[in-house]
PDB file of C-alpha atoms in Angstrom:
ATOM      1  CA  MET K  21       0.000   0.000   0.000  1.00  0.00           C
ATOM      2  CA  LEU K  22       2.710   2.465   1.012  1.00  0.00           C
ATOM      3  CA  MET K  23       4.886   1.444  -1.941  1.00  0.00           C
ATOM      4  CA  SER K  24       2.109   1.982  -4.458  1.00  0.00           C
ATOM      5  CA  ARG K  25       1.389   5.377  -2.913  1.00  0.00           C
ATOM      6  CA  ILE K  26       5.052   6.377  -3.190  1.00  0.00           C
ATOM      7  CA  VAL K  27       5.132   5.307  -6.851  1.00  0.00           C
ATOM      8  CA  HIS K  28       1.953   7.304  -7.460  1.00  0.00           C
ATOM      9  CA  LEU K  29       3.463  10.410  -5.811  1.00  0.00           C
ATOM     10  CA  PHE K  30       6.629  10.222  -7.923  1.00  0.00           C
ATOM     11  CA  SER K  31       4.510   9.824 -11.041  1.00  0.00           C
ATOM     12  CA  PHE K  32       2.404  12.818 -10.014  1.00  0.00           C
ATOM     13  CA  ASP K  33       5.542  14.902  -9.373  1.00  0.00           C
ATOM     14  CA  MET K  34       6.924  14.120 -12.830  1.00  0.00           C
ATOM     15  CA  LYS K  35       3.677  15.166 -14.487  1.00  0.00           C
ATOM     16  CA  LEU K  36       3.526  18.333 -12.389  1.00  0.00           C
ATOM     17  CA  LEU K  37       7.116  19.505 -12.922  1.00  0.00           C
ATOM     18  CA  ARG K  38       7.625  18.080 -16.429  1.00  0.00           C
ATOM     19  CA  TYR K  39      11.141  18.978 -17.684  1.00  0.00           C
ATOM     20  CA  LEU K  40      12.107  20.619 -14.381  1.00  0.00           C
ATOM     21  CA  TYR K  41      11.855  17.237 -12.694  1.00  0.00           C
ATOM     22  CA  PHE K  42      14.947  15.991 -14.519  1.00  0.00           C
ATOM     23  CA  PHE K  43      17.144  19.035 -13.795  1.00  0.00           C
ATOM     24  CA  PRO K  44      18.870  17.587 -10.686  1.00  0.00           C
ATOM     25  CA  PHE K  45      19.615  14.321 -12.499  1.00  0.00           C
ATOM     26  CA  ILE K  46      21.158  16.198 -15.428  1.00  0.00           C
ATOM     27  CA  ALA K  47      23.278  18.106 -12.896  1.00  0.00           C
ATOM     28  CA  TYR K  48      24.431  14.804 -11.363  1.00  0.00           C
ATOM     29  CA  LEU K  49      25.415  13.518 -14.799  1.00  0.00           C
ATOM     30  CA  LEU K  50      27.388  16.689 -15.541  1.00  0.00           C
ATOM     31  CA  CYS K  51      29.148  16.395 -12.168  1.00  0.00           C
ATOM     32  CA  ALA K  52      30.111  12.808 -12.944  1.00  0.00           C
ATOM     33  CA  ILE K  53      31.421  13.755 -16.397  1.00  0.00           C
ATOM     34  CA  LEU K  54      33.478  16.664 -15.012  1.00  0.00           C
ATOM     35  CA  MET K  55      34.852  14.515 -12.199  1.00  0.00           C
ATOM     36  CA  LEU K  56      35.927  11.841 -14.679  1.00  0.00           C
ATOM     37  CA  ALA K  57      37.397  14.400 -17.085  1.00  0.00           C
ATOM     38  CA  PHE K  58      39.300  16.574 -14.621  1.00  0.00           C
ATOM     39  CA  GLY K  59      39.364  14.784 -11.251  1.00  0.00           C
ATOM     40  CA  ALA K  60      42.730  13.109 -11.709  1.00  0.00           C
ATOM     41  CA  ARG K  61      44.330  16.386 -12.852  1.00  0.00           C
ATOM     42  CA  PHE K  62      43.610  18.362  -9.686  1.00  0.00           C
ATOM     43  CA  ASP K  63      46.395  18.754  -7.128  1.00  0.00           C
ATOM     44  CA  SER K  64      43.954  18.711  -4.228  1.00  0.00           C
ATOM     45  CA  PRO K  65      41.362  15.944  -3.766  1.00  0.00           C
ATOM     46  CA  PHE K  66      38.989  18.637  -2.496  1.00  0.00           C
ATOM     47  CA  MET K  67      38.741  20.028  -6.029  1.00  0.00           C
ATOM     48  CA  THR K  68      37.146  16.732  -7.095  1.00  0.00           C
ATOM     49  CA  TYR K  69      35.061  16.449  -3.939  1.00  0.00           C
ATOM     50  CA  ASN K  70      33.730  19.988  -4.462  1.00  0.00           C
ATOM     51  CA  PHE K  71      31.618  18.687  -7.334  1.00  0.00           C
ATOM     52  CA  VAL K  72      29.792  16.582  -4.744  1.00  0.00           C
ATOM     53  CA  GLN K  73      29.514  18.951  -1.781  1.00  0.00           C
ATOM     54  CA  GLY K  74      29.377  22.236  -3.705  1.00  0.00           C
ATOM     55  CA  VAL K  75      27.265  21.341  -6.735  1.00  0.00           C
ATOM     56  CA  ALA K  76      25.384  18.045  -6.401  1.00  0.00           C
ATOM     57  CA  VAL K  77      24.348  18.382  -2.751  1.00  0.00           C
ATOM     58  CA  PRO K  78      22.846  21.915  -3.031  1.00  0.00           C
ATOM     59  CA  ILE K  79      21.025  21.020  -6.264  1.00  0.00           C
ATOM     60  CA  ALA K  80      19.661  17.873  -4.582  1.00  0.00           C
ATOM     61  CA  GLY K  81      17.407  20.136  -2.519  1.00  0.00           C
ATOM     62  CA  TRP K  82      15.866  21.850  -5.527  1.00  0.00           C
ATOM     63  CA  HIS K  83      13.335  19.091  -6.233  1.00  0.00           C
ATOM     64  CA  LEU K  84      11.273  19.936  -3.156  1.00  0.00           C
ATOM     65  CA  VAL K  85      11.536  23.652  -3.922  1.00  0.00           C
ATOM     66  CA  PHE K  86      10.242  23.103  -7.462  1.00  0.00           C
ATOM     67  CA  LEU K  87       7.504  20.813  -6.171  1.00  0.00           C
ATOM     68  CA  TYR K  88       6.191  23.155  -3.479  1.00  0.00           C
ATOM     69  CA  SER K  89       6.531  26.354  -5.527  1.00  0.00           C
ATOM     70  CA  SER K  90       3.069  25.684  -6.990  1.00  0.00           C
ATOM     71  CA  LEU K  91       1.720  26.316  -3.496  1.00  0.00           C
ATOM     72  CA  TYR K  92       2.681  29.978  -3.794  1.00  0.00           C
ATOM     73  CA  GLU K  93       1.195  30.679  -7.186  1.00  0.00           C
ATOM     74  CA  GLU K  94      -1.577  33.256  -7.082  1.00  0.00           C
ATOM     75  CA  GLY K  95      -4.768  31.814  -5.639  1.00  0.00           C
ATOM     76  CA  ALA K  96      -3.332  28.307  -5.204  1.00  0.00           C
ATOM     77  CA  LYS K  97      -2.396  28.272  -1.515  1.00  0.00           C
ATOM     78  CA  GLU K  98      -5.867  27.861  -0.026  1.00  0.00           C
ATOM     79  CA  THR K  99      -6.588  24.989  -2.399  1.00  0.00           C
ATOM     80  CA  LEU K 100      -3.277  23.116  -2.108  1.00  0.00           C
ATOM     81  CA  ILE K 101      -2.243  23.690   1.515  1.00  0.00           C
ATOM     82  CA  VAL K 102      -4.539  20.931   2.796  1.00  0.00           C
ATOM     83  CA  TYR K 103      -2.966  18.399   0.412  1.00  0.00           C
ATOM     84  CA  TYR K 104       0.631  19.421   1.129  1.00  0.00           C
ATOM     85  CA  ARG K 105       0.068  19.230   4.887  1.00  0.00           C
ATOM     86  CA  LYS K 106      -0.748  15.544   4.474  1.00  0.00           C
ATOM     87  CA  VAL K 107       2.261  14.640   2.339  1.00  0.00           C
ATOM     88  CA  LEU K 108       5.004  17.023   3.540  1.00  0.00           C
ATOM     89  CA  VAL K 109       6.878  14.527   5.727  1.00  0.00           C
ATOM     90  CA  LEU K 110       6.562  11.731   3.178  1.00  0.00           C
ATOM     91  CA  ASP K 111       7.751  14.061   0.406  1.00  0.00           C
ATOM     92  CA  ILE K 112      10.829  15.035   2.406  1.00  0.00           C
ATOM     93  CA  VAL K 113      11.660  11.432   3.296  1.00  0.00           C
ATOM     94  CA  ARG K 114      11.257  10.063  -0.229  1.00  0.00           C
ATOM     95  CA  TYR K 115      13.389  12.806  -1.776  1.00  0.00           C
ATOM     96  CA  ILE K 116      16.058  12.406   0.899  1.00  0.00           C
ATOM     97  CA  VAL K 117      16.197   8.695   0.014  1.00  0.00           C
ATOM     98  CA  LEU K 118      16.141   9.350  -3.744  1.00  0.00           C
ATOM     99  CA  HIS K 119      18.841  12.003  -3.764  1.00  0.00           C
ATOM    100  CA  GLY K 120      20.805  10.276  -1.030  1.00  0.00           C
ATOM    101  CA  PHE K 121      21.198   7.347  -3.423  1.00  0.00           C
ATOM    102  CA  PHE K 122      22.583   9.561  -6.194  1.00  0.00           C
ATOM    103  CA  ILE K 123      24.924  11.390  -3.819  1.00  0.00           C
ATOM    104  CA  PHE K 124      26.137   7.977  -2.653  1.00  0.00           C
ATOM    105  CA  LEU K 125      26.907   7.072  -6.275  1.00  0.00           C
ATOM    106  CA  LEU K 126      28.872  10.305  -6.735  1.00  0.00           C
ATOM    107  CA  VAL K 127      30.757   9.622  -3.517  1.00  0.00           C
ATOM    108  CA  GLY K 128      31.581   6.169  -4.901  1.00  0.00           C
ATOM    109  CA  LEU K 129      32.930   7.830  -8.047  1.00  0.00           C
ATOM    110  CA  SER K 130      34.982  10.186  -5.867  1.00  0.00           C
ATOM    111  CA  VAL K 131      36.437   7.199  -4.004  1.00  0.00           C
ATOM    112  CA  TRP K 132      37.447   5.656  -7.318  1.00  0.00           C
ATOM    113  CA  ILE K 133      39.183   8.899  -8.390  1.00  0.00           C
ATOM    114  CA  ILE K 134      40.786  10.211  -5.182  1.00  0.00           C
ATOM    115  CA  GLY K 135      40.801   7.150  -2.919  1.00  0.00           C
ATOM    116  CA  LEU K 136      38.910   5.975   0.140  1.00  0.00           C
ATOM    117  CA  ASP K 137      41.383   7.524   2.618  1.00  0.00           C
ATOM    118  CA  PHE K 138      40.080  10.991   1.755  1.00  0.00           C
ATOM    119  CA  PHE K 139      36.692  10.203   3.317  1.00  0.00           C
ATOM    120  CA  SER K 140      37.529  10.581   6.970  1.00  0.00           C
ATOM    121  CA  LYS K 141      34.930  10.605   9.732  1.00  0.00           C
ATOM    122  CA  MET K 142      34.968  14.410   9.535  1.00  0.00           C
ATOM    123  CA  ILE K 143      34.225  14.446   5.796  1.00  0.00           C
ATOM    124  CA  VAL K 144      31.500  11.794   6.012  1.00  0.00           C
ATOM    125  CA  SER K 145      29.699  13.346   8.995  1.00  0.00           C
ATOM    126  CA  HIS K 146      29.919  16.798   7.406  1.00  0.00           C
ATOM    127  CA  LEU K 147      28.572  15.493   4.093  1.00  0.00           C
ATOM    128  CA  ILE K 148      25.548  13.945   5.825  1.00  0.00           C
ATOM    129  CA  LEU K 149      24.816  17.193   7.666  1.00  0.00           C
ATOM    130  CA  VAL K 150      25.234  19.434   4.631  1.00  0.00           C
ATOM    131  CA  PHE K 151      23.038  17.083   2.578  1.00  0.00           C
ATOM    132  CA  LEU K 152      20.234  17.210   5.166  1.00  0.00           C
ATOM    133  CA  PHE K 153      20.669  20.978   5.428  1.00  0.00           C
ATOM    134  CA  PHE K 154      20.124  21.571   1.715  1.00  0.00           C
ATOM    135  CA  GLN K 155      17.225  19.110   1.581  1.00  0.00           C
ATOM    136  CA  LEU K 156      15.372  21.186   4.166  1.00  0.00           C
ATOM    137  CA  VAL K 157      16.564  24.776   3.863  1.00  0.00           C
ATOM    138  CA  GLY K 158      15.293  25.303   0.315  1.00  0.00           C
ATOM    139  CA  ILE K 159      11.692  24.397   1.061  1.00  0.00           C
ATOM    140  CA  ALA K 160      11.893  26.259   4.387  1.00  0.00           C
ATOM    141  CA  LEU K 161      13.117  29.422   2.626  1.00  0.00           C
ATOM    142  CA  LEU K 162      10.385  29.022   0.022  1.00  0.00           C
ATOM    143  CA  SER K 163       7.729  28.819   2.743  1.00  0.00           C
ATOM    144  CA  ALA K 164       9.095  32.000   4.327  1.00  0.00           C
ATOM    145  CA  ILE K 165       9.730  34.053   1.158  1.00  0.00           C
ATOM    146  CA  ASN K 166       6.901  32.675  -1.010  1.00  0.00           C
ATOM    147  CA  SER K 167       9.014  33.081  -4.149  1.00  0.00           C
ATOM    148  CA  LEU K 168      10.698  30.342  -6.179  1.00  0.00           C
ATOM    149  CA  GLU K 169      13.043  32.753  -7.956  1.00  0.00           C
ATOM    150  CA  ILE K 170      14.312  34.470  -4.794  1.00  0.00           C
ATOM    151  CA  THR K 171      14.728  31.154  -2.967  1.00  0.00           C
ATOM    152  CA  LEU K 172      16.840  29.630  -5.736  1.00  0.00           C
ATOM    153  CA  ALA K 173      18.799  32.879  -6.153  1.00  0.00           C
ATOM    154  CA  ILE K 174      19.753  32.901  -2.454  1.00  0.00           C
ATOM    155  CA  ILE K 175      20.867  29.258  -2.465  1.00  0.00           C
ATOM    156  CA  ALA K 176      22.719  29.501  -5.794  1.00  0.00           C
ATOM    157  CA  SER K 177      24.444  32.809  -4.922  1.00  0.00           C
ATOM    158  CA  TYR K 178      25.644  31.602  -1.532  1.00  0.00           C
ATOM    159  CA  THR K 179      26.872  28.259  -2.902  1.00  0.00           C
ATOM    160  CA  LEU K 180      28.595  29.826  -5.917  1.00  0.00           C
ATOM    161  CA  VAL K 181      30.465  32.414  -3.839  1.00  0.00           C
ATOM    162  CA  GLU K 182      31.513  29.834  -1.255  1.00  0.00           C
ATOM    163  CA  VAL K 183      32.777  27.281  -3.773  1.00  0.00           C
ATOM    164  CA  ILE K 184      34.575  29.757  -6.043  1.00  0.00           C
ATOM    165  CA  THR K 185      36.288  31.583  -3.173  1.00  0.00           C
ATOM    166  CA  GLN K 186      36.797  28.408  -1.079  1.00  0.00           C
ATOM    167  CA  GLY K 187      34.984  30.084   1.807  1.00  0.00           C
ATOM    168  CA  THR K 188      37.358  33.058   2.093  1.00  0.00           C
ATOM    169  CA  PHE K 189      35.398  35.953   0.598  1.00  0.00           C
ATOM    170  CA  MET K 190      32.473  36.823   2.853  1.00  0.00           C
ATOM    171  CA  PRO K 191      32.406  36.898   6.693  1.00  0.00           C
ATOM    172  CA  TRP K 192      29.190  34.881   6.849  1.00  0.00           C
ATOM    173  CA  PRO K 193      28.533  31.343   8.161  1.00  0.00           C
ATOM    174  CA  HIS K 194      30.606  28.828   6.181  1.00  0.00           C
ATOM    175  CA  LEU K 195      28.905  25.495   5.547  1.00  0.00           C
ATOM    176  CA  PHE K 196      31.477  23.726   3.385  1.00  0.00           C
ATOM    177  CA  ILE K 197      34.902  22.218   4.112  1.00  0.00           C
ATOM    178  CA  PHE K 198      37.707  22.948   1.656  1.00  0.00           C
ATOM    179  CA  GLU K 199      40.842  21.600   3.321  1.00  0.00           C
ATOM    180  CA  ASP K 200      42.107  18.555   5.193  1.00  0.00           C
ATOM    181  CA  PHE K 201      43.020  20.383   8.369  1.00  0.00           C
ATOM    182  CA  VAL K 202      40.291  22.561   9.823  1.00  0.00           C
ATOM    183  CA  GLU K 203      40.782  24.414  13.085  1.00  0.00           C
ATOM    184  CA  PRO K 204      38.556  22.908  15.806  1.00  0.00           C
ATOM    185  CA  VAL K 205      36.771  26.224  16.349  1.00  0.00           C
ATOM    186  CA  SER K 206      36.030  26.682  12.632  1.00  0.00           C
ATOM    187  CA  LEU K 207      34.903  23.067  12.288  1.00  0.00           C
ATOM    188  CA  GLY K 208      32.707  23.380  15.355  1.00  0.00           C
ATOM    189  CA  LEU K 209      31.101  26.537  13.968  1.00  0.00           C
ATOM    190  CA  THR K 210      30.427  24.821  10.635  1.00  0.00           C
ATOM    191  CA  TYR K 211      28.693  21.918  12.395  1.00  0.00           C
ATOM    192  CA  LEU K 212      26.808  24.401  14.581  1.00  0.00           C
ATOM    193  CA  PHE K 213      25.580  26.459  11.616  1.00  0.00           C
ATOM    194  CA  LEU K 214      24.446  23.332   9.782  1.00  0.00           C
ATOM    195  CA  SER K 215      22.658  21.933  12.845  1.00  0.00           C
ATOM    196  CA  VAL K 216      20.951  25.247  13.593  1.00  0.00           C
ATOM    197  CA  GLY K 217      19.917  25.549   9.934  1.00  0.00           C
ATOM    198  CA  ILE K 218      18.394  22.070   9.964  1.00  0.00           C
ATOM    199  CA  LEU K 219      16.504  22.692  13.209  1.00  0.00           C
ATOM    200  CA  ALA K 220      15.357  26.159  12.097  1.00  0.00           C
ATOM    201  CA  SER K 221      14.107  24.684   8.811  1.00  0.00           C
ATOM    202  CA  ILE K 222      12.138  22.003  10.660  1.00  0.00           C
ATOM    203  CA  VAL K 223      10.569  24.634  12.936  1.00  0.00           C
ATOM    204  CA  GLN K 224       9.716  26.852   9.953  1.00  0.00           C
ATOM    205  CA  LEU K 225       8.080  23.982   8.091  1.00  0.00           C
ATOM    206  CA  TRP K 226       6.139  22.909  11.164  1.00  0.00           C
ATOM    207  CA  TRP K 227       4.940  26.482  11.678  1.00  0.00           C
ATOM    208  CA  LYS K 228       3.829  26.922   8.060  1.00  0.00           C
ATOM    209  CA  PHE K 229       2.225  23.514   7.592  1.00  0.00           C
ATOM    210  CA  LYS K 230       0.794  22.778  11.051  1.00  0.00           C
TER     211      LYS K 230
END
């Protein structure tokens, strides 16, 4: 019963989003191609890993943003809010599982290119946190801002600046890790910011969909 419902929901999502539904998967494919083409040429293994943490993981959260953006179209909220209240948790869980699988595949590709030793406990635990963060923060921002364009612009702008500058340009919370050795204070702050973002997103979603 649950399985058939999940299949039905994915089918409904594809029909609703049409070509937008496949955008994250195209991004994953491009990441894989770029990693295979250039991964072995980089001096630092983080340059290869950045395709996972700095491109694939943030884009993994866009599916839910695309899906729930219809809620904020003019005149749609009162009609759709009742439906989305019922499926919010299931939607989040099924897209975490779906995109978690693809991120796992990209991590496997990274292991093949840069080696298993790179994936320390710090890297693995951080990757899990940053993945959960981006799965939740996009839809939480959307529910607060009520605008698909602004939500995606905020996420894309922050991610782009952080990845290009390796977290050295702006004095704002840094969510990514770009080097092997991270000072305990900086690492602790990164974990703190991610944890607070996850909890704040959960509270925001509960408040909007209760």
